[in-house]
Amino acid sequence: MIQVFTTGGTIDKLYYDANSEFEIGDSLLPELLKEANVSGEFLVTGLLRKDSLEITDNDRSLIREAVIESRADRILITHGTDTMPDTAAVLADIKDKTIVLFGSMQPARMRRSDAVFNLGFAWAVASTKEPGVYVAMNGEVFEAGAVRKNLKAQRFERS
Ligand code: ASP
């Protein structure tokens, strides 16, 4: 069984025309996994609905507790990309689970989005990797503590 925790980020953003702002809506993850017809069991649990620039130390402790307390030993976490490496670093010493953080640069609700690709890729990483904490983005896997977002290039790289 794969436990999916959602924390917000661009992947779950929706656009409100009236005030021209993005807000974080209901996660599309259950729908996307259903559409993908994945055969493995999964459970999606919403933890936070925040842009990751607003995620606090307390929020990171909450994510950490949820991961530790989960009965699953394979865990996916959706997360905004700006501080994904920080949350990965907070989880890095959890040794007995395969924990994979991912998100997208464009909202899943947009037609041209990296969300579905990133979800499939992260699912594969979570299903097959040995225990550890990983960031899986745009076709690459990084170890927690050794990854940063390159804002200008809009992608992740080893640090
Ligand atoms: N500012 C957003 C966040 O970190 C960016 C993203 O998700 O890509 O939540």
Short mmCIF file of C-alpha atoms and ligand atoms in Angstrom, two decimals:
data_model
loop_
_atom_site.label_atom_id
_atom_site.label_comp_id
_atom_site.label_asym_id
_atom_site.label_seq_id
_atom_site.Cartn_x
_atom_site.Cartn_y
_atom_site.Cartn_z
CA MET A 1 0.00 0.00 0.00
CA ILE A 2 1.25 3.47 -0.83
CA GLN A 3 0.28 6.28 1.50
CA VAL A 4 -0.03 9.62 -0.25
CA PHE A 5 0.12 12.77 1.87
CA THR A 6 -0.84 16.06 0.21
CA THR A 7 0.53 19.35 1.54
CA GLY A 8 -0.44 21.83 -1.20
CA GLY A 9 1.90 23.59 -3.62
CA THR A 10 1.34 24.51 -7.22
CA ILE A 11 0.29 20.97 -8.17
CA ASP A 12 -3.07 21.57 -6.43
CA LYS A 13 -3.51 25.23 -7.30
CA LEU A 14 -6.55 26.54 -9.06
CA TYR A 15 -7.05 29.86 -10.69
CA TYR A 16 -9.83 32.22 -9.64
CA ASP A 17 -10.53 34.62 -12.45
CA ALA A 18 -12.46 37.05 -10.29
CA ASN A 19 -9.52 38.03 -8.15
CA SER A 20 -6.78 36.80 -10.48
CA GLU A 21 -5.11 34.73 -7.82
CA PHE A 22 -4.10 31.14 -7.46
CA GLU A 23 -5.39 29.28 -4.46
CA ILE A 24 -4.89 25.74 -3.35
CA GLY A 25 -7.96 23.63 -4.03
CA ASP A 26 -8.97 20.04 -3.34
CA SER A 27 -6.15 17.75 -4.32
CA LEU A 28 -6.55 16.17 -7.75
CA LEU A 29 -4.39 13.24 -6.67
CA PRO A 30 -7.20 10.73 -5.97
CA GLU A 31 -8.70 11.49 -9.38
CA LEU A 32 -5.36 11.27 -11.21
CA LEU A 33 -4.51 7.94 -9.58
CA LYS A 34 -7.96 6.60 -10.45
CA GLU A 35 -7.56 7.73 -14.06
CA ALA A 36 -4.14 6.12 -14.19
CA ASN A 37 -5.78 2.83 -13.23
CA VAL A 38 -2.97 1.97 -10.84
CA SER A 39 -3.31 -1.56 -9.60
CA GLY A 40 -1.61 -1.09 -6.24
CA GLU A 41 -3.59 0.06 -3.23
CA PHE A 42 -3.26 3.62 -2.07
CA LEU A 43 -4.61 5.98 0.55
CA VAL A 44 -4.63 9.76 0.04
CA THR A 45 -4.59 11.93 3.17
CA GLY A 46 -4.63 15.75 3.12
CA LEU A 47 -2.21 17.23 5.65
CA LEU A 48 -1.85 20.87 4.56
CA ARG A 49 -3.06 23.19 1.82
CA LYS A 50 -0.23 25.66 1.62
CA ASP A 51 2.10 27.21 -0.85
CA SER A 52 5.36 25.74 0.36
CA LEU A 53 6.81 29.22 0.89
CA GLU A 54 4.35 29.42 3.80
CA ILE A 55 5.18 26.07 5.34
CA THR A 56 6.51 26.54 8.88
CA ASP A 57 8.72 24.44 11.14
CA ASN A 58 5.56 23.30 12.93
CA ASP A 59 4.06 22.19 9.62
CA ARG A 60 7.22 20.23 8.87
CA SER A 61 6.98 18.54 12.29
CA LEU A 62 3.37 17.63 11.48
CA ILE A 63 4.43 16.08 8.14
CA ARG A 64 7.24 14.21 9.92
CA GLU A 65 4.87 12.83 12.58
CA ALA A 66 2.36 11.73 9.93
CA VAL A 67 5.08 9.88 8.03
CA ILE A 68 6.44 8.18 11.15
CA GLU A 69 2.98 7.20 12.35
CA SER A 70 1.80 5.86 8.98
CA ARG A 71 1.59 2.09 8.80
CA ALA A 72 2.78 2.27 5.18
CA ASP A 73 6.44 1.82 4.44
CA ARG A 74 6.13 3.50 1.01
CA ILE A 75 5.05 7.11 1.13
CA LEU A 76 4.45 9.80 -1.47
CA ILE A 77 4.23 13.45 -0.43
CA THR A 78 2.97 16.18 -2.74
CA HIS A 79 4.66 19.46 -1.92
CA GLY A 80 5.30 22.89 -3.39
CA THR A 81 8.60 22.99 -5.20
CA ASP A 82 10.12 26.08 -3.58
CA THR A 83 10.83 24.48 -0.20
CA MET A 84 10.56 20.80 -1.09
CA PRO A 85 14.29 20.27 -0.38
CA ASP A 86 13.82 21.75 3.13
CA THR A 87 11.02 19.35 4.02
CA ALA A 88 12.98 16.44 2.52
CA ALA A 89 15.90 17.39 4.77
CA VAL A 90 13.65 17.34 7.86
CA LEU A 91 12.59 13.78 6.97
CA ALA A 92 16.06 12.59 5.96
CA ASP A 93 16.83 10.62 9.12
CA ILE A 94 13.74 8.39 8.85
CA LYS A 95 15.42 5.16 7.93
CA ASP A 96 12.85 2.43 7.49
CA LYS A 97 10.57 3.86 4.80
CA THR A 98 10.77 4.85 1.16
CA ILE A 99 9.60 8.47 1.18
CA VAL A 100 9.24 10.38 -2.09
CA LEU A 101 8.42 14.08 -2.38
CA PHE A 102 7.18 15.50 -5.64
CA GLY A 103 5.09 18.34 -7.03
CA SER A 104 4.80 20.24 -10.26
CA MET A 105 5.79 23.56 -11.72
CA GLN A 106 2.34 23.96 -13.33
CA PRO A 107 -1.00 23.14 -11.66
CA ALA A 108 -2.45 19.68 -12.34
CA ARG A 109 -5.62 21.43 -13.44
CA MET A 110 -3.84 23.00 -16.41
CA ARG A 111 -3.74 21.12 -19.66
CA ARG A 112 -0.04 21.73 -20.10
CA SER A 113 1.30 20.56 -16.77
CA ASP A 114 4.14 18.37 -15.60
CA ALA A 115 1.88 17.06 -12.78
CA VAL A 116 0.77 13.76 -14.35
CA PHE A 117 4.26 12.88 -15.54
CA ASN A 118 5.73 13.72 -12.14
CA LEU A 119 3.07 11.69 -10.34
CA GLY A 120 3.74 8.61 -12.48
CA PHE A 121 7.46 8.98 -12.09
CA ALA A 122 7.23 9.49 -8.31
CA TRP A 123 4.88 6.51 -8.03
CA ALA A 124 7.46 4.34 -9.78
CA VAL A 125 10.22 5.61 -7.51
CA ALA A 126 8.13 5.03 -4.36
CA SER A 127 7.21 1.53 -5.54
CA THR A 128 10.72 0.38 -6.34
CA LYS A 129 13.38 2.29 -4.37
CA GLU A 130 15.02 1.03 -1.21
CA PRO A 131 14.21 2.91 2.02
CA GLY A 132 15.38 6.51 1.99
CA VAL A 133 14.08 10.01 1.40
CA TYR A 134 13.96 11.24 -2.18
CA VAL A 135 12.84 14.18 -4.27
CA ALA A 136 11.52 12.90 -7.61
CA MET A 137 10.98 15.70 -10.10
CA ASN A 138 10.92 16.02 -13.88
CA GLY A 139 12.42 12.60 -14.50
CA GLU A 140 15.22 12.69 -11.93
CA VAL A 141 15.64 11.32 -8.44
CA PHE A 142 17.60 13.21 -5.79
CA GLU A 143 18.56 12.23 -2.27
CA ALA A 144 17.26 14.39 0.59
CA GLY A 145 19.95 16.76 1.80
CA ALA A 146 21.66 16.90 -1.59
CA VAL A 147 19.13 18.70 -3.76
CA ARG A 148 18.14 22.28 -4.48
CA LYS A 149 15.70 24.02 -6.77
CA ASN A 150 17.26 26.10 -9.50
CA LEU A 151 14.72 28.91 -9.63
CA LYS A 152 15.97 30.38 -12.86
CA ALA A 153 16.04 27.10 -14.76
CA GLN A 154 12.81 25.91 -13.06
CA ARG A 155 14.21 22.51 -12.24
CA PHE A 156 15.96 20.61 -9.49
CA GLU A 157 19.66 19.85 -9.32
CA ARG A 158 22.16 18.16 -7.01
CA SER A 159 23.63 20.44 -4.35
N1 ASP B 1 5.51 28.58 -4.64
C1 ASP B 1 5.07 27.26 -5.00
C2 ASP B 1 5.28 26.37 -3.79
O1 ASP B 1 6.42 26.13 -3.44
C3 ASP B 1 5.81 26.77 -6.18
C4 ASP B 1 5.53 25.35 -6.62
O2 ASP B 1 4.86 24.57 -5.99
O3 ASP B 1 6.02 25.01 -7.73
O4 ASP B 1 4.32 25.94 -3.20
#
